[in-house]
Coordinates of C-alpha atoms in Angstrom, one line a residue:
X3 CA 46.3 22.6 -25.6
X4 CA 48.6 25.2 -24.8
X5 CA 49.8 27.2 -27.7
X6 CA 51.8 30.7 -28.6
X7 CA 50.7 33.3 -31.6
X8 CA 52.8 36.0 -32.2
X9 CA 52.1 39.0 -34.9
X10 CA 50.0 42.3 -35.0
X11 CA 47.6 41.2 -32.1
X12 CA 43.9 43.5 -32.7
X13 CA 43.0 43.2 -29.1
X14 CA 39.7 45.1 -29.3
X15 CA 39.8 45.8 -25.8
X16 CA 38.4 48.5 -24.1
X17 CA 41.3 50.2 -25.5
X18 CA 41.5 49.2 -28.9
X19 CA 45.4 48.4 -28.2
X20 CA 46.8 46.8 -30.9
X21 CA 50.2 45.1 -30.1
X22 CA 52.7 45.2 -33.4
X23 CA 54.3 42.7 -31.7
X24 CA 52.4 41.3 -29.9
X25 CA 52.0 37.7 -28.4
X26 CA 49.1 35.6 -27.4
X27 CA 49.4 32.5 -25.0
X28 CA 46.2 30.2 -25.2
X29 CA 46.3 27.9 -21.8
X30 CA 45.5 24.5 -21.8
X31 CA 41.9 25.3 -20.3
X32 CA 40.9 27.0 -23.7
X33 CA 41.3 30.5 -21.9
X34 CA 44.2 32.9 -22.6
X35 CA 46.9 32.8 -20.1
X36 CA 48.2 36.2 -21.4
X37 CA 48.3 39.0 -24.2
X38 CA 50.9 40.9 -24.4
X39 CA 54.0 42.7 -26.1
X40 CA 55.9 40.2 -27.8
X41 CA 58.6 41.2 -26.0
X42 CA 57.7 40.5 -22.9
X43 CA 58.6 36.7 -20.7
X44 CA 56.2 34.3 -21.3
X45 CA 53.6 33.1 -18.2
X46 CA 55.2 30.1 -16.8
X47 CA 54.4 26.7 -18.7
X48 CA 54.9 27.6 -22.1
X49 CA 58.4 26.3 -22.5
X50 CA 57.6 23.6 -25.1
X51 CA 54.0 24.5 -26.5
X52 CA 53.8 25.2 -30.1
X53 CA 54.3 28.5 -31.8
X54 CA 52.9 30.1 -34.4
X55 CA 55.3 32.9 -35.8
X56 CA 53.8 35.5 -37.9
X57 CA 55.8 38.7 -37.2
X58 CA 57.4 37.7 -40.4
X59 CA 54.4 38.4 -42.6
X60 CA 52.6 40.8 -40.8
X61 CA 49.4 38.7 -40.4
X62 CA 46.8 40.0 -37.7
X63 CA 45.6 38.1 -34.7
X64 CA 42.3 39.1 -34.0
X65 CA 39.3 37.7 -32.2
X66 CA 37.7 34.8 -33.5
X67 CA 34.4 36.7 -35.3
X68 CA 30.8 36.2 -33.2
X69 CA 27.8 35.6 -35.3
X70 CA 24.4 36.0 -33.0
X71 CA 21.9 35.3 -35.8
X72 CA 21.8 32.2 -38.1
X73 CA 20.0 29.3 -38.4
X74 CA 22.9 25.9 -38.7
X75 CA 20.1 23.4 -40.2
X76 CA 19.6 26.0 -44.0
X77 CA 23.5 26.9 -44.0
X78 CA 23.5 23.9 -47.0
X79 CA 21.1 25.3 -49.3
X80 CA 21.8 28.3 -51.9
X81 CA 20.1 31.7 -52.0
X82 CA 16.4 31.4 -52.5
X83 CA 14.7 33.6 -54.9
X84 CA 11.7 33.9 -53.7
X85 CA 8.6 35.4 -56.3
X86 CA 6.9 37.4 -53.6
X87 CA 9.5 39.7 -52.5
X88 CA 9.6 42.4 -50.9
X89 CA 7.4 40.6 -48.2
X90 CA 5.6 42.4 -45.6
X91 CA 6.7 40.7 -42.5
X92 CA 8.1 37.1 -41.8
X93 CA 4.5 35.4 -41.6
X94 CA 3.9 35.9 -45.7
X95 CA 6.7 34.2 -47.2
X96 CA 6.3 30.7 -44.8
X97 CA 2.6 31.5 -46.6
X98 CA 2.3 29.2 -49.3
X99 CA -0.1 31.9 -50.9
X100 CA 2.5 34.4 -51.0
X101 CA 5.4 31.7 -51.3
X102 CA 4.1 28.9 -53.0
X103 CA 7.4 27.1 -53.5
X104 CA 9.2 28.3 -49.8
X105 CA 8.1 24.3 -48.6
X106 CA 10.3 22.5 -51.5
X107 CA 12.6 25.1 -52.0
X108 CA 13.4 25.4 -48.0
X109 CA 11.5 23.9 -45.5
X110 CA 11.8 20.0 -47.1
X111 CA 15.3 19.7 -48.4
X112 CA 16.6 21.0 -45.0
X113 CA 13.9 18.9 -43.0
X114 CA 15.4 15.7 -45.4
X115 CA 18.4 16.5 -44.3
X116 CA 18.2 16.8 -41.0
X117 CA 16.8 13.7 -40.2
X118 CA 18.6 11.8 -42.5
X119 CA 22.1 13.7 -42.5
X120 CA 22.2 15.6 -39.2
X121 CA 25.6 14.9 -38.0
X122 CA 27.2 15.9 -41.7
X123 CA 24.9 19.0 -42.3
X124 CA 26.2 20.2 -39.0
X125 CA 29.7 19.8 -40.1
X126 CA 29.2 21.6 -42.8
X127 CA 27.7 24.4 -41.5
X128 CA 30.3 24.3 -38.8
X129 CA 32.6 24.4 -41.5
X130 CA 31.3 27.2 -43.4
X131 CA 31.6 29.0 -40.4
X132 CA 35.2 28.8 -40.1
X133 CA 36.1 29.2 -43.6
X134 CA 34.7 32.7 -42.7
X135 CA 36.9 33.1 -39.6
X136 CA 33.6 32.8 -37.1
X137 CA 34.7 30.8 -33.6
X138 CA 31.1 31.3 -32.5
X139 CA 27.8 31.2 -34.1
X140 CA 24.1 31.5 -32.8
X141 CA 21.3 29.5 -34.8
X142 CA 21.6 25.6 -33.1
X143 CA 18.5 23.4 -34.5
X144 CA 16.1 21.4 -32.2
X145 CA 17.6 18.6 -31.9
X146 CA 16.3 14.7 -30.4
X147 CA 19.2 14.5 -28.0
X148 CA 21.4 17.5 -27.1
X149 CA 23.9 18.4 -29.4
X150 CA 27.6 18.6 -27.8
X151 CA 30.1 21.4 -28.5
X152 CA 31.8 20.6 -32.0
X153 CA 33.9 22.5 -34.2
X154 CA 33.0 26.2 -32.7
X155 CA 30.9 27.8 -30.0
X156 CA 27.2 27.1 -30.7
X157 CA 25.6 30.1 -28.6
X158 CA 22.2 28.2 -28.2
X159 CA 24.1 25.2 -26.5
X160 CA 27.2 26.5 -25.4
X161 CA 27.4 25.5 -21.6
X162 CA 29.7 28.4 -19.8
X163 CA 30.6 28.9 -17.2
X164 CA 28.4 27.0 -15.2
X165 CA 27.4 23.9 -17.1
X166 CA 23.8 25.4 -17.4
X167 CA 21.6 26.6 -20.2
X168 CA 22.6 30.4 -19.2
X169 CA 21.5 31.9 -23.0
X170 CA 17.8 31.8 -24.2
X171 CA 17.2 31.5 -27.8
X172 CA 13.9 31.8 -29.6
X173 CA 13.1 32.4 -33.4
X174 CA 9.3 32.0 -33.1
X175 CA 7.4 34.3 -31.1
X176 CA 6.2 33.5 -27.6
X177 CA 2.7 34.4 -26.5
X178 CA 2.6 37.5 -24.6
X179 CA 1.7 35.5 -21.1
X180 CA 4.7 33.3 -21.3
X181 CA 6.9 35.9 -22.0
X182 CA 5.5 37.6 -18.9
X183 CA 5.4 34.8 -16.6
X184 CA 7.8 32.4 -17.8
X185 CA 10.9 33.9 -19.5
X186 CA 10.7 37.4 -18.5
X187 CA 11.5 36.2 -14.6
X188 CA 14.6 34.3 -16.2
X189 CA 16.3 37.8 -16.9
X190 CA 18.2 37.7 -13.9
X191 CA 20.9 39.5 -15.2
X192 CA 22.7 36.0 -15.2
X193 CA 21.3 35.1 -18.7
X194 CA 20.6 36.0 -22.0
X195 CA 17.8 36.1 -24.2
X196 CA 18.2 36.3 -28.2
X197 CA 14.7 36.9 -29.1
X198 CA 13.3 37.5 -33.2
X199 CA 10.9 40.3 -32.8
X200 CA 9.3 43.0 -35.7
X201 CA 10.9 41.3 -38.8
X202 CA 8.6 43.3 -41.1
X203 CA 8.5 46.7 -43.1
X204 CA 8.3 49.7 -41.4
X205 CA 6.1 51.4 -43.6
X206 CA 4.0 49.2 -46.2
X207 CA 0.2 48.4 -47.5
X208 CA -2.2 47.4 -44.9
X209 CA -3.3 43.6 -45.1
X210 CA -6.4 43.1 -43.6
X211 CA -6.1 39.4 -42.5
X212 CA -2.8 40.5 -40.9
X213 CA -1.7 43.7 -41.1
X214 CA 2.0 44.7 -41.0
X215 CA 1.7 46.7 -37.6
X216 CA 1.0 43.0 -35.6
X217 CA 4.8 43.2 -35.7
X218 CA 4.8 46.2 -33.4
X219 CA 2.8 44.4 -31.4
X220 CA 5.5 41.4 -30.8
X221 CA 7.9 44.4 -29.6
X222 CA 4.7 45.6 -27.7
X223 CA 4.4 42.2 -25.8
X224 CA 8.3 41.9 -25.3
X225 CA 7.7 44.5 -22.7
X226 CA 8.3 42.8 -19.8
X227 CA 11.4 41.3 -21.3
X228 CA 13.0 45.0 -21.8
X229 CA 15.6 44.0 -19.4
X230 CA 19.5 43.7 -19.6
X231 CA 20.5 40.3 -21.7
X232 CA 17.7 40.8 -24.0
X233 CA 19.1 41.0 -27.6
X234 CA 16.7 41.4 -30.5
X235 CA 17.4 40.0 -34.0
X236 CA 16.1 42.2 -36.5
X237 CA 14.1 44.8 -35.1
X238 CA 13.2 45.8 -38.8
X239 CA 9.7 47.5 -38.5
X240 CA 11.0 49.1 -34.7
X241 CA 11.2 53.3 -35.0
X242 CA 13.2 55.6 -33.0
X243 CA 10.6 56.0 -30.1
X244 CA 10.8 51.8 -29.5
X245 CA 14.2 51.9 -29.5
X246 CA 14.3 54.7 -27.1
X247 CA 11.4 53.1 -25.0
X248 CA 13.9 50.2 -24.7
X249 CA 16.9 51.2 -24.1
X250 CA 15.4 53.4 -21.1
X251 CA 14.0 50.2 -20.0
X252 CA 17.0 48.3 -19.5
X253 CA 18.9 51.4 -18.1
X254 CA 16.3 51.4 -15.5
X255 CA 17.2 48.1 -14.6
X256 CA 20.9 48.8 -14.8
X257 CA 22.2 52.4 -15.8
X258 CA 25.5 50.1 -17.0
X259 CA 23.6 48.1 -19.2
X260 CA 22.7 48.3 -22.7
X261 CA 20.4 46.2 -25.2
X262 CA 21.4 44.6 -28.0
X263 CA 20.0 44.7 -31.5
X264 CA 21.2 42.4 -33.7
X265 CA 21.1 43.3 -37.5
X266 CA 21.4 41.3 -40.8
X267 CA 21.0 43.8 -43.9
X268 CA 21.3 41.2 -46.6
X269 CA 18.7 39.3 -45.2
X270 CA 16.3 42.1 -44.8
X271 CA 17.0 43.6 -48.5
X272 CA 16.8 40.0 -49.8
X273 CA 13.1 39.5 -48.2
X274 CA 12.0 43.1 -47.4
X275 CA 14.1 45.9 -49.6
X276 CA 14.2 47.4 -46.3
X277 CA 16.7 46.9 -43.3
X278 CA 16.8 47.9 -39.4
X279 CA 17.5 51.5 -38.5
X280 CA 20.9 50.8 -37.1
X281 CA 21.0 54.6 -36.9
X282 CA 18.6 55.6 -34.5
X283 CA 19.2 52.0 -32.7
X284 CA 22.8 53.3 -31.8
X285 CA 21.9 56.8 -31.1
X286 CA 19.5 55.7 -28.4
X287 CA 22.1 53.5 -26.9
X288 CA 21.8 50.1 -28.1
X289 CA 24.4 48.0 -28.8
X290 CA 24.6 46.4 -32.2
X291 CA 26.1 43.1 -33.4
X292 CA 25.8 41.5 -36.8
X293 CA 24.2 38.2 -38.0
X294 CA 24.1 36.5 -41.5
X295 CA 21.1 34.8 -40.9
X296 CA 20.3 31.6 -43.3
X297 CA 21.9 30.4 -46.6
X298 CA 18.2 31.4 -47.9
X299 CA 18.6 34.7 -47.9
X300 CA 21.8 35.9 -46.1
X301 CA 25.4 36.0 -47.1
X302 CA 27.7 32.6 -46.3
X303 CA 28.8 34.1 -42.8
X304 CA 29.6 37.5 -41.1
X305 CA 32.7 38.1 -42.4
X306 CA 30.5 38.8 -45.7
X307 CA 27.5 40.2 -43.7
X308 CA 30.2 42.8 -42.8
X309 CA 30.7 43.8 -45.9
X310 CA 27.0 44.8 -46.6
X311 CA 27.3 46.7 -43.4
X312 CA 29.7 48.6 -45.0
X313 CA 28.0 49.0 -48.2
X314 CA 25.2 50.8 -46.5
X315 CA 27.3 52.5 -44.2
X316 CA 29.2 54.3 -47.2
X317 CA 26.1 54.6 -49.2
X318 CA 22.9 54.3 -47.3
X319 CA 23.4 55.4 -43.7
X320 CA 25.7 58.6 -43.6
X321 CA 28.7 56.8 -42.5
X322 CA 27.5 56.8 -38.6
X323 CA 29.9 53.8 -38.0
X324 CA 33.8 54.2 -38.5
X325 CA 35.8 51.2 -39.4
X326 CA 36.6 50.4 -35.9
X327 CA 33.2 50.7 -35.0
X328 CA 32.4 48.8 -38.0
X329 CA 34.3 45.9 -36.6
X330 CA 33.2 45.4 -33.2
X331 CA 29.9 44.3 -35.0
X332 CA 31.3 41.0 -35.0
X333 CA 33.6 41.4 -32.2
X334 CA 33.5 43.0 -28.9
X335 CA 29.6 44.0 -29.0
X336 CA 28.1 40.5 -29.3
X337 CA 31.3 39.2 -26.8
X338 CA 29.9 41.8 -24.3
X339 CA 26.0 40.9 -24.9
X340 CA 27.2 37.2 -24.4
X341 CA 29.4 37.7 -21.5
X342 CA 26.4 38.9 -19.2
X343 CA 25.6 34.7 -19.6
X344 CA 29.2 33.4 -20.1
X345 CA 31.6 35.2 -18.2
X346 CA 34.9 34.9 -20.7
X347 CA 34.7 37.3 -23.1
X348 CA 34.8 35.4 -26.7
X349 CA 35.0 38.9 -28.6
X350 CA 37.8 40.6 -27.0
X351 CA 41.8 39.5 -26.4
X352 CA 42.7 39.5 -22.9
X353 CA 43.8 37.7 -19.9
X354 CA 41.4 35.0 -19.4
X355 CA 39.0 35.6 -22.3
X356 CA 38.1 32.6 -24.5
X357 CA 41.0 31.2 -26.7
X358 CA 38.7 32.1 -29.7
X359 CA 41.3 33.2 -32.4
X360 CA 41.4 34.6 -35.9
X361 CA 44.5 34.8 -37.9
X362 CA 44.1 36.9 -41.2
X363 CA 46.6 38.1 -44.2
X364 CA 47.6 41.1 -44.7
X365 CA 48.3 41.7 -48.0
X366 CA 48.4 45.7 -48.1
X367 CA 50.6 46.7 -44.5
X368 CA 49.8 50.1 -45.3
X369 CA 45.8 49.4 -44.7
X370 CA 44.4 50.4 -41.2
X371 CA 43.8 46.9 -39.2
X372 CA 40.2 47.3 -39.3
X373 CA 39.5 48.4 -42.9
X374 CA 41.5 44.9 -43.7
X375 CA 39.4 42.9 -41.4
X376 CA 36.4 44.8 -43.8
X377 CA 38.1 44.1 -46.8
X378 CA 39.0 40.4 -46.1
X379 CA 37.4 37.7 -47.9
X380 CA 37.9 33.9 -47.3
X381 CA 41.3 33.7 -49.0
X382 CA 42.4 35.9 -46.3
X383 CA 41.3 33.5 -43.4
X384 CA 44.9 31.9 -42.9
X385 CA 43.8 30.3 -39.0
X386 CA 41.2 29.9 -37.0
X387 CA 41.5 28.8 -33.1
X388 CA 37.9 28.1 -31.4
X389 CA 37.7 27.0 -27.7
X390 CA 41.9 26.8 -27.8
X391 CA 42.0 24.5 -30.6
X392 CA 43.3 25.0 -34.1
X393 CA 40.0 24.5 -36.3
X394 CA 40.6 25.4 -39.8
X395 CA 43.8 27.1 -42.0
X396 CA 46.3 26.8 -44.2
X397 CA 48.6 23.4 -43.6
X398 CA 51.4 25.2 -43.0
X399 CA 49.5 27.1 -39.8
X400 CA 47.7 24.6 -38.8
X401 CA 50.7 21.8 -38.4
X402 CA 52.8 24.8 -36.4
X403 CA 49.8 25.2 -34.3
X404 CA 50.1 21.5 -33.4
X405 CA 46.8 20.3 -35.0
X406 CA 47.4 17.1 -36.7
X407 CA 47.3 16.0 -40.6
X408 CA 43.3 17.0 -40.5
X409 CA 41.4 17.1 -43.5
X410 CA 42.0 18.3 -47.1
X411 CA 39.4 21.1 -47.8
X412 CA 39.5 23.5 -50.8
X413 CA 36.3 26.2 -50.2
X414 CA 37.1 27.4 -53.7
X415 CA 39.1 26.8 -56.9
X416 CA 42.6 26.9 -56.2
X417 CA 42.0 27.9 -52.0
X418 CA 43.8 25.2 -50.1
X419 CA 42.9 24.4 -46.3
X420 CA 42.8 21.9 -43.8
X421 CA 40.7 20.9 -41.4
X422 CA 40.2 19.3 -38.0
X423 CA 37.2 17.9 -37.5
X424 CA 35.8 15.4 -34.6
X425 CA 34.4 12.1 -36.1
X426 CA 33.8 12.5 -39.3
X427 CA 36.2 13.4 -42.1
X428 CA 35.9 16.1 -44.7
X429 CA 35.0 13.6 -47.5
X430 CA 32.5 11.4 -45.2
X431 CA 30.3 15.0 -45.2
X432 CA 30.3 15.3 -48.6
X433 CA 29.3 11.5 -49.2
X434 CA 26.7 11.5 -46.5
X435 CA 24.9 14.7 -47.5
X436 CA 25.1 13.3 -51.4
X437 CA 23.5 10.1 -50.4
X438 CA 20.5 12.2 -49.1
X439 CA 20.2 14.1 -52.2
X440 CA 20.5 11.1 -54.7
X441 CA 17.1 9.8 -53.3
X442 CA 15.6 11.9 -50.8
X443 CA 12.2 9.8 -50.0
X444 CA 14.5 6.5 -49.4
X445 CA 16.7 8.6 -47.0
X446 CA 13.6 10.4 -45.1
X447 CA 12.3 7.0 -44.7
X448 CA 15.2 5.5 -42.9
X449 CA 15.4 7.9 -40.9
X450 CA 11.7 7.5 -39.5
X451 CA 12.3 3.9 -39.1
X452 CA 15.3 4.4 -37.5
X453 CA 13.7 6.8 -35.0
X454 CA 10.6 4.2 -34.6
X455 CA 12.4 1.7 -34.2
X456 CA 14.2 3.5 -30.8
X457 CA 12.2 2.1 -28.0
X458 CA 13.8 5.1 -25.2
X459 CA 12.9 8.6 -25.0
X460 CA 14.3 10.3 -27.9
X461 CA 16.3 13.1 -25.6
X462 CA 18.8 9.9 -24.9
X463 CA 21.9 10.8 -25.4
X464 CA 22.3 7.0 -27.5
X465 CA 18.8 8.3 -29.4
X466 CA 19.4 8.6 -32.8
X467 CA 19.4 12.2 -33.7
X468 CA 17.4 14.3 -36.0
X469 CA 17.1 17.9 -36.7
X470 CA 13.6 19.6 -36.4
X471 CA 14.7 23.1 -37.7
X472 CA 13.4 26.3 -35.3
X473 CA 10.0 24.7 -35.0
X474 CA 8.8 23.3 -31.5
X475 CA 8.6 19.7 -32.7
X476 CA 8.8 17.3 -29.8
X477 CA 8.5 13.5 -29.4
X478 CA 5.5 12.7 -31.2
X479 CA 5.9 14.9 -33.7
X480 CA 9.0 13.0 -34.6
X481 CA 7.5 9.9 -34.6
X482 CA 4.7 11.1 -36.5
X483 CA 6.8 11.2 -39.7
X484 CA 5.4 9.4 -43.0
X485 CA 6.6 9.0 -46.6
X486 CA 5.0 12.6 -47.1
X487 CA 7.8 13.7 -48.6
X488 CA 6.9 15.9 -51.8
X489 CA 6.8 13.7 -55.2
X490 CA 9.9 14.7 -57.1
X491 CA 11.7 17.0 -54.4
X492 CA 15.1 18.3 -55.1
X493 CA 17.7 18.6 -52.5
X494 CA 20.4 21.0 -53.5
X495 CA 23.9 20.3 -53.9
X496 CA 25.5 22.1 -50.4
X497 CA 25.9 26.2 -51.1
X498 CA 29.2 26.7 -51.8
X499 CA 31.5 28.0 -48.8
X500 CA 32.6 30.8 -50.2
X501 CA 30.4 33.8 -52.0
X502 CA 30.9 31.9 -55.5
X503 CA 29.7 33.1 -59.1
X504 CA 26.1 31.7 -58.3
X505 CA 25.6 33.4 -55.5
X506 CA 26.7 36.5 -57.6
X507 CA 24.5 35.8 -60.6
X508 CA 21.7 35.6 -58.2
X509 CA 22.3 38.7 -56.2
X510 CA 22.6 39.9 -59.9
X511 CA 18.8 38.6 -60.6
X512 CA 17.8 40.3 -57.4
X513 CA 17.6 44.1 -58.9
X514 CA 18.7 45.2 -55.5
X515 CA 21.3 47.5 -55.7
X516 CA 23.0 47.7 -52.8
X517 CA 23.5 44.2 -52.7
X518 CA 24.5 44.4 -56.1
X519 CA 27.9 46.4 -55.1
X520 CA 29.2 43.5 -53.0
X521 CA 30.2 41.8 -56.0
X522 CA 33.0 44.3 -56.1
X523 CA 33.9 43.6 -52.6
X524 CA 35.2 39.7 -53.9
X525 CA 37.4 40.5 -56.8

């Protein structure tokens, strides 16, 4: 749908400009026709699209915030306070012997759920998304059937431009041959690959069944990977010399190029007490990009996981980053590690990027554009535009930006939103992932009938669908499910969507002090 934003337009382009006024013309193709001074005649065929007006209040335009590390099947459960923390590396707390309640707490309410809710526990994470202004968000589930594009970009799925599978994704950790001969040959500098690697300490005891250093050895088998499009979540246990070692790597390749690390602190303090050297990462030359990770141990979505950023950059890291640079975390550096597989640009405003769009309050017009995006929480998020569509904002916003009544949504006491989602409503979610919890062994059961009961291949687009998490679960596995589900397990009620006073209370419980200070952030 074609549509017309006007206000402070934050282009993050290669320039920075920002346009006070400026104006924004999303074309009915879900690119942008133009961005440019408000001033300025509008491309042709604009005449009679909407118009959202906001030089009046001195709201921003910006881009629609780019999340390249989460995980859309956990985003309904709350933080998880695990007893064995800090771990080591990622294989002790999926250990029930260092993390004897990670399979009730974690794994088996969001398994439940995604075979017995999937449609509604995507919404919701969809939805918690957007209440954080994110238009794109990496983290899709295996799935029975594909999943289709819904209320944002899901990176994993997301078919541009060709209508081909053009970005890689992969949370578990390939052997070293297939890496070599099988995905390493797929970097054609067409693609992307967004690749978990070293999620560990960088300096802890040695545990002889398996010590901490066999997460050196995932970075050491990534070698023939080190190519442009590889971006790295975590990267927690890498030093200065294995960033270097990449980075050289992929300028080999291409002396243009750059890799991408991509960095969730609250998730590593949460499990480790220990976070990626973003430091020496960027003074080697890689590109960094945030991610919030899971509900389990990150924040509700980047717009808070930039907030911790900042935390550590004030406090922990010598203030390397600027605000500007602070920003493009969830901006322009993951739009420019996706754009080597997508072609528009979803983390920059300008003629033909993707009409991925966040419109926030600004309550302080004195405050630098970019210390308010840092300083923004959810009651700041006044519209959100993914893929040219108006998504999620206030009523007022939304019904200028030609969206339809939509759904009634309040995040949090007193916050009042709408809405627009495909298929289901607002309150169908909320009943359907409720159903699950009020008698989780009834609801995984109908679920396995219903999916042995389907007599076609299960990757049918009419196949019912269920939700398998990041593990390689195909066919039989699915059909291999029996009323195993754990006498007496608890499925949460959904995490809130904004950071509430439980999530607080627990980062209270935590001891951790620097994710202590984000309370402050949320008054």
């Amino acid at each position: 749908m074609a549509l017309v934003l006007r206000g402070t337009v934050v282009t993050f382009d290669a320039g920075h400009t920002v346009l006070d006024p400026g104006a924004v013309y999303v074309g009915d193709d879900g690119r942008l026709d133009a961005v440019q001074p408000a001033d300025r005649p509008p491309p042709a065929g604009f005449a009679a699209a909407p118009v959202v007006d906001l030089t009046a209040t001195g709201a921003l335009v910006l881009p629609g915030l780019v999340d390249l590390h989460g995980h859309l099947q956990y985003h309904t459960l709350p933080l998880w306070e695990a007893v064995g923390v800090p771990y080591l590396h990622h294989d002790r707390w999926v250990d029930e012997r260092h993390a004897p309640d990670y399979a009730t707490t974690v794994t088996w309410p969001a398994k439940v759920l995604g075979h017995a809710a999937p449609e509604a526990l995507l919404a919701y994470a969809e939805v918690k998304a957007l209440v954080g202004g994110t238009t794109s968000v990496q983290g899709a589930p295996r799935s029975t059937r594909p999943l289709d594009g819904g209320l944002l970009r899901i990176v994993d799925t997301e078919k541009l431009p060709a209508g081909r599978d053009m970005v890689l994704t992969s949370a578990l950790q390939q052997d070293a041959d297939v890496l070599r001969e099988e995905t390493a040959p797929k970097l054609d500098g067409t693609r992307v690959l967004i690749y978990h690697v070293a999620e560990g300490r960088r300096a802890a005891e040695p545990d002889p069944a398996k010590p901490v250093s066999h997460v050196h050895r995932e970075f050491a088998d990534l070698a023939p990977c080190l190519k442009p499009g590889l971006v790295c979540v975590h990267a927690t246990a890498l030093t200065s010399a294995e960033f270097a070692a990449w980075q050289g790597a992929v300028a080999a390749a291409d002396p243009a190029e750059r890799g991408t690390v991509v960095w969730s602190p609250f998730s590593n303090l949460w499990l480790y007490h220990e976070t990626t050297d973003v430091v020496a990462a960027r003074a080697q030359g890689l590109r960094i990009a945030l991610g919030s990770d899971w509900s389990p141990s990150g924040t509700k979505h980047v717009l808070g996981e930039l907030k911790v950023a900042d935390i550590l950059n004030q406090h922990e890291a010598a203030g390397p980053f600027d605000d500007r640079s602070l920003c493009d975390l969830v901006t322009a550096n993951p739009g420019d590690a996706l754009a080597t597989a997508w072609g528009p640009q979803v983390g920059r405003l300008a003629d033909g990027s993707a009409a991925d769009l966040l419109v926030l309050d600004r309550p302080d017009p004195g405050k630098d554009v970019y210390r308010t995006l840092i300083d923004a929480t959810e009651r700041h998020v006044l519209l959100v535009v993914a893929r040219g569509r108006p998504r999620y904002g206030t009523a007022a916003l939304m019904t200028a930006a030609g969206a339809g009544a939509g759904s009634a949504i309040e995040p949090a006491p007193g916050l009042h939103r709408r809405v627009a989602l495909d298929g289901l409503g607002w309150p169908a979610v909320g009943r359907a992932l409720a159903k699950v919890r009020q008698d989780p062994q009834a609801a995984w059961r109908d679920a396995q009938d219903a999916l042995a009961a389907w007599g076609g291949p299960l990757d049918d687009p009419d196949a019912p669908l269920a939700l398998f998490g990041d593990m390689p679960e195909g066919e039989a596995a699915a059909l291999a499910g029996t009323d195993d589900v754990p006498a007496g397990l608890v499925v949460p009620e959904p995490d809130a969507l904004t950071h509430d006073a439980a999530f607080f209370a627990a980062v209270d419980r935590s001891g951790i002090p620097e994710l202590q200070r984000l309370k402050a952030r949320y008054p």
